[in-house]
Amino acid sequence: YTFYQNQTIRIWQADYQILPVEVEPGTILGIDTNSIDVATQDGIIKMTVLQLPGKKIASCRDLINGYPNFFEVGKRLNG
């Protein structure tokens, strides 16, 4: 899990790539129809299935369609 905008976000499925990143860990790098990409200390985590508080488990596609302005590139996850 992680925290974003004072809410606990559960990560149910994600992929990880080891890549050089030059931003602070936790920074949202990109959002596409299948994943939300977040910088880590030594790579990128591509979150594909998440759960918002009080909501059902959902694919990133469904979350982005249902909450189009919730996640924003450049914002940071905490935790």
Tab-separated table of N, CA and C in Angstrom:
chain	number	residue	atom	x	y	z
A	1	TYR	N	0.829	-1.187	0.000
A	1	TYR	CA	0.000	0.000	0.000
A	1	TYR	C	0.866	1.240	0.000
A	2	THR	N	0.242	2.360	-0.291
A	2	THR	CA	0.913	3.649	-0.270
A	2	THR	C	-0.114	4.706	0.139
A	3	PHE	N	0.340	5.918	0.294
A	3	PHE	CA	-0.554	7.019	0.639
A	3	PHE	C	-0.503	8.070	-0.461
A	4	TYR	N	-1.666	8.637	-0.776
A	4	TYR	CA	-1.753	9.677	-1.787
A	4	TYR	C	-2.918	10.579	-1.414
A	5	GLN	N	-2.683	11.862	-1.340
A	5	GLN	CA	-3.692	12.849	-0.972
A	5	GLN	C	-4.415	12.448	0.319
A	6	ASN	N	-3.614	12.086	1.320
A	6	ASN	CA	-4.117	11.708	2.650
A	6	ASN	C	-5.038	10.493	2.630
A	7	GLN	N	-4.895	9.631	1.642
A	7	GLN	CA	-5.693	8.413	1.560
A	7	GLN	C	-4.772	7.215	1.383
A	8	THR	N	-5.181	6.093	1.933
A	8	THR	CA	-4.435	4.853	1.747
A	8	THR	C	-4.868	4.216	0.435
A	9	ILE	N	-3.909	3.967	-0.436
A	9	ILE	CA	-4.159	3.321	-1.719
A	9	ILE	C	-3.532	1.927	-1.662
A	10	ARG	N	-4.334	0.903	-1.851
A	10	ARG	CA	-3.804	-0.462	-1.861
A	10	ARG	C	-3.362	-0.821	-3.282
A	11	ILE	N	-2.183	-1.370	-3.368
A	11	ILE	CA	-1.632	-1.802	-4.656
A	11	ILE	C	-1.809	-3.316	-4.733
A	12	TRP	N	-2.637	-3.780	-5.655
A	12	TRP	CA	-2.914	-5.205	-5.775
A	12	TRP	C	-2.059	-5.869	-6.854
A	13	GLN	N	-1.668	-5.107	-7.855
A	13	GLN	CA	-0.830	-5.681	-8.911
A	13	GLN	C	0.049	-4.586	-9.485
A	14	ALA	N	1.315	-4.938	-9.718
A	14	ALA	CA	2.259	-3.964	-10.273
A	14	ALA	C	3.426	-4.709	-10.915
A	15	ASP	N	4.077	-4.044	-11.825
A	15	ASP	CA	5.314	-4.539	-12.438
A	15	ASP	C	6.421	-3.582	-12.035
A	16	TYR	N	7.659	-4.065	-12.114
A	16	TYR	CA	8.791	-3.246	-11.709
A	16	TYR	C	9.872	-3.295	-12.776
A	17	GLN	N	10.442	-2.144	-13.065
A	17	GLN	CA	11.543	-2.059	-14.013
A	17	GLN	C	12.708	-1.340	-13.341
A	18	ILE	N	13.888	-1.917	-13.441
A	18	ILE	CA	15.078	-1.233	-12.944
A	18	ILE	C	15.564	-0.310	-14.056
A	19	LEU	N	15.490	0.976	-13.793
A	19	LEU	CA	15.887	2.012	-14.750
A	19	LEU	C	16.470	3.178	-13.968
A	20	PRO	N	17.368	3.940	-14.562
A	20	PRO	CA	17.820	5.144	-13.875
A	20	PRO	C	16.699	6.194	-13.865
A	21	VAL	N	16.437	6.747	-12.698
A	21	VAL	CA	15.443	7.809	-12.579
A	21	VAL	C	16.098	9.011	-11.904
A	22	GLU	N	15.678	10.194	-12.294
A	22	GLU	CA	16.301	11.406	-11.779
A	22	GLU	C	15.312	12.289	-11.044
A	23	VAL	N	14.278	11.685	-10.484
A	23	VAL	CA	13.311	12.415	-9.679
A	23	VAL	C	13.198	11.727	-8.323
A	24	GLU	N	12.541	12.401	-7.393
A	24	GLU	CA	12.377	11.853	-6.058
A	24	GLU	C	11.514	10.596	-6.088
A	25	PRO	N	11.895	9.566	-5.326
A	25	PRO	CA	11.046	8.378	-5.243
A	25	PRO	C	9.633	8.760	-4.805
A	26	GLY	N	8.656	8.108	-5.427
A	26	GLY	CA	7.261	8.389	-5.129
A	26	GLY	C	6.606	9.326	-6.128
A	27	THR	N	7.399	9.931	-6.998
A	27	THR	CA	6.858	10.861	-7.988
A	27	THR	C	6.143	10.097	-9.102
A	28	ILE	N	4.933	10.526	-9.431
A	28	ILE	CA	4.200	9.925	-10.538
A	28	ILE	C	4.835	10.412	-11.843
A	29	LEU	N	5.346	9.462	-12.612
A	29	LEU	CA	6.052	9.791	-13.853
A	29	LEU	C	5.140	9.799	-15.070
A	30	GLY	N	4.143	8.945	-15.048
A	30	GLY	CA	3.264	8.857	-16.211
A	30	GLY	C	1.995	8.110	-15.889
A	31	ILE	N	0.978	8.409	-16.659
A	31	ILE	CA	-0.316	7.750	-16.523
A	31	ILE	C	-0.763	7.378	-17.920
A	32	ASP	N	-1.034	6.096	-18.131
A	32	ASP	CA	-1.588	5.688	-19.420
A	32	ASP	C	-2.794	4.797	-19.167
A	33	THR	N	-3.333	4.196	-20.194
A	33	THR	CA	-4.571	3.436	-20.025
A	33	THR	C	-4.397	2.166	-19.199
A	34	ASN	N	-3.170	1.679	-19.043
A	34	ASN	CA	-2.967	0.418	-18.334
A	34	ASN	C	-2.217	0.531	-17.023
A	35	SER	N	-1.557	1.646	-16.770
A	35	SER	CA	-0.757	1.727	-15.547
A	35	SER	C	-0.514	3.168	-15.110
A	36	ILE	N	-0.133	3.269	-13.856
A	36	ILE	CA	0.353	4.527	-13.296
A	36	ILE	C	1.801	4.251	-12.927
A	37	ASP	N	2.727	4.978	-13.521
A	37	ASP	CA	4.158	4.745	-13.328
A	37	ASP	C	4.706	5.688	-12.267
A	38	VAL	N	5.394	5.091	-11.282
A	38	VAL	CA	5.901	5.853	-10.151
A	38	VAL	C	7.395	5.570	-9.978
A	39	ALA	N	8.163	6.626	-9.751
A	39	ALA	CA	9.604	6.487	-9.538
A	39	ALA	C	9.880	5.818	-8.195
A	40	THR	N	10.896	4.968	-8.181
A	40	THR	CA	11.416	4.402	-6.943
A	40	THR	C	12.881	4.790	-6.862
A	41	GLN	N	13.560	4.292	-5.861
A	41	GLN	CA	14.959	4.659	-5.681
A	41	GLN	C	15.835	4.187	-6.840
A	42	ASP	N	15.496	3.022	-7.414
A	42	ASP	CA	16.332	2.501	-8.493
A	42	ASP	C	15.530	2.009	-9.696
A	43	GLY	N	14.341	2.577	-9.901
A	43	GLY	CA	13.555	2.161	-11.046
A	43	GLY	C	12.165	2.751	-11.061
A	44	ILE	N	11.277	1.996	-11.683
A	44	ILE	CA	9.888	2.437	-11.845
A	44	ILE	C	8.961	1.292	-11.485
A	45	ILE	N	7.939	1.593	-10.687
A	45	ILE	CA	6.876	0.634	-10.429
A	45	ILE	C	5.694	1.038	-11.301
A	46	LYS	N	5.162	0.061	-12.026
A	46	LYS	CA	4.020	0.291	-12.905
A	46	LYS	C	2.810	-0.344	-12.229
A	47	MET	N	2.014	0.482	-11.550
A	47	MET	CA	0.848	-0.021	-10.824
A	47	MET	C	-0.277	-0.273	-11.813
A	48	THR	N	-0.855	-1.483	-11.768
A	48	THR	CA	-1.878	-1.835	-12.740
A	48	THR	C	-3.245	-2.140	-12.118
A	49	VAL	N	-3.272	-2.549	-10.856
A	49	VAL	CA	-4.535	-2.822	-10.167
A	49	VAL	C	-4.455	-2.199	-8.784
A	50	LEU	N	-5.404	-1.307	-8.472
A	50	LEU	CA	-5.383	-0.556	-7.219
A	50	LEU	C	-6.745	-0.619	-6.532
A	51	GLN	N	-6.751	-0.171	-5.277
A	51	GLN	CA	-8.006	-0.047	-4.545
A	51	GLN	C	-7.997	1.249	-3.757
A	52	LEU	N	-8.947	2.118	-4.065
A	52	LEU	CA	-9.115	3.358	-3.320
A	52	LEU	C	-9.917	3.055	-2.059
A	53	PRO	N	-9.794	3.872	-1.018
A	53	PRO	CA	-10.519	3.626	0.229
A	53	PRO	C	-12.034	3.514	0.007
A	54	GLY	N	-12.607	2.449	0.541
A	54	GLY	CA	-14.044	2.249	0.441
A	54	GLY	C	-14.544	1.832	-0.928
A	55	LYS	N	-13.621	1.544	-1.854
A	55	LYS	CA	-14.001	1.171	-3.225
A	55	LYS	C	-13.559	-0.263	-3.516
A	56	LYS	N	-14.070	-0.810	-4.602
A	56	LYS	CA	-13.685	-2.147	-5.038
A	56	LYS	C	-12.308	-2.102	-5.699
A	57	ILE	N	-11.656	-3.248	-5.733
A	57	ILE	CA	-10.396	-3.383	-6.466
A	57	ILE	C	-10.679	-3.091	-7.937
A	58	ALA	N	-9.823	-2.291	-8.568
A	58	ALA	CA	-10.068	-1.892	-9.953
A	58	ALA	C	-8.763	-1.783	-10.734
A	59	SER	N	-8.866	-1.998	-12.031
A	59	SER	CA	-7.715	-1.782	-12.907
A	59	SER	C	-7.435	-0.285	-12.985
A	60	CYS	N	-6.224	0.065	-13.344
A	60	CYS	CA	-5.888	1.480	-13.505
A	60	CYS	C	-6.761	2.113	-14.585
A	61	ARG	N	-7.080	1.365	-15.602
A	61	ARG	CA	-7.948	1.876	-16.669
A	61	ARG	C	-9.281	2.332	-16.088
A	62	ASP	N	-9.888	1.492	-15.249
A	62	ASP	CA	-11.174	1.851	-14.649
A	62	ASP	C	-11.039	3.044	-13.702
A	63	LEU	N	-9.971	3.064	-12.908
A	63	LEU	CA	-9.766	4.188	-11.991
A	63	LEU	C	-9.552	5.497	-12.737
A	64	ILE	N	-8.750	5.466	-13.775
A	64	ILE	CA	-8.477	6.682	-14.546
A	64	ILE	C	-9.747	7.165	-15.242
A	65	ASN	N	-10.561	6.230	-15.738
A	65	ASN	CA	-11.826	6.627	-16.368
A	65	ASN	C	-12.813	7.165	-15.340
A	66	GLY	N	-12.853	6.571	-14.159
A	66	GLY	CA	-13.799	6.991	-13.135
A	66	GLY	C	-13.373	8.229	-12.359
A	67	TYR	N	-12.062	8.411	-12.221
A	67	TYR	CA	-11.503	9.552	-11.479
A	67	TYR	C	-10.396	10.186	-12.320
A	68	PRO	N	-10.741	10.843	-13.419
A	68	PRO	CA	-9.730	11.297	-14.382
A	68	PRO	C	-8.725	12.314	-13.835
A	69	ASN	N	-9.059	13.050	-12.803
A	69	ASN	CA	-8.136	14.062	-12.277
A	69	ASN	C	-7.563	13.704	-10.914
A	70	PHE	N	-7.792	12.493	-10.448
A	70	PHE	CA	-7.323	12.108	-9.123
A	70	PHE	C	-5.802	11.968	-9.090
A	71	PHE	N	-5.255	11.167	-9.983
A	71	PHE	CA	-3.798	11.000	-10.074
A	71	PHE	C	-3.255	12.014	-11.059
A	72	GLU	N	-2.142	12.667	-10.703
A	72	GLU	CA	-1.549	13.676	-11.574
A	72	GLU	C	-0.046	13.457	-11.694
A	73	VAL	N	0.451	13.546	-12.915
A	73	VAL	CA	1.888	13.445	-13.154
A	73	VAL	C	2.595	14.548	-12.391
A	74	GLY	N	3.680	14.172	-11.719
A	74	GLY	CA	4.466	15.136	-10.942
A	74	GLY	C	4.121	15.148	-9.469
A	75	LYS	N	2.935	14.658	-9.104
A	75	LYS	CA	2.562	14.570	-7.683
A	75	LYS	C	3.286	13.383	-7.070
A	76	ARG	N	3.329	13.345	-5.729
A	76	ARG	CA	4.073	12.291	-5.053
A	76	ARG	C	3.183	11.399	-4.202
A	77	LEU	N	3.496	10.102	-4.244
A	77	LEU	CA	2.934	9.141	-3.320
A	77	LEU	C	3.836	9.136	-2.094
A	78	ASN	N	3.276	8.873	-0.942
A	78	ASN	CA	4.061	8.827	0.292
A	78	ASN	C	3.908	7.466	0.933
A	79	GLY	N	5.032	6.815	1.177
A	79	GLY	CA	4.968	5.529	1.866
A	79	GLY	C	5.357	4.466	0.953
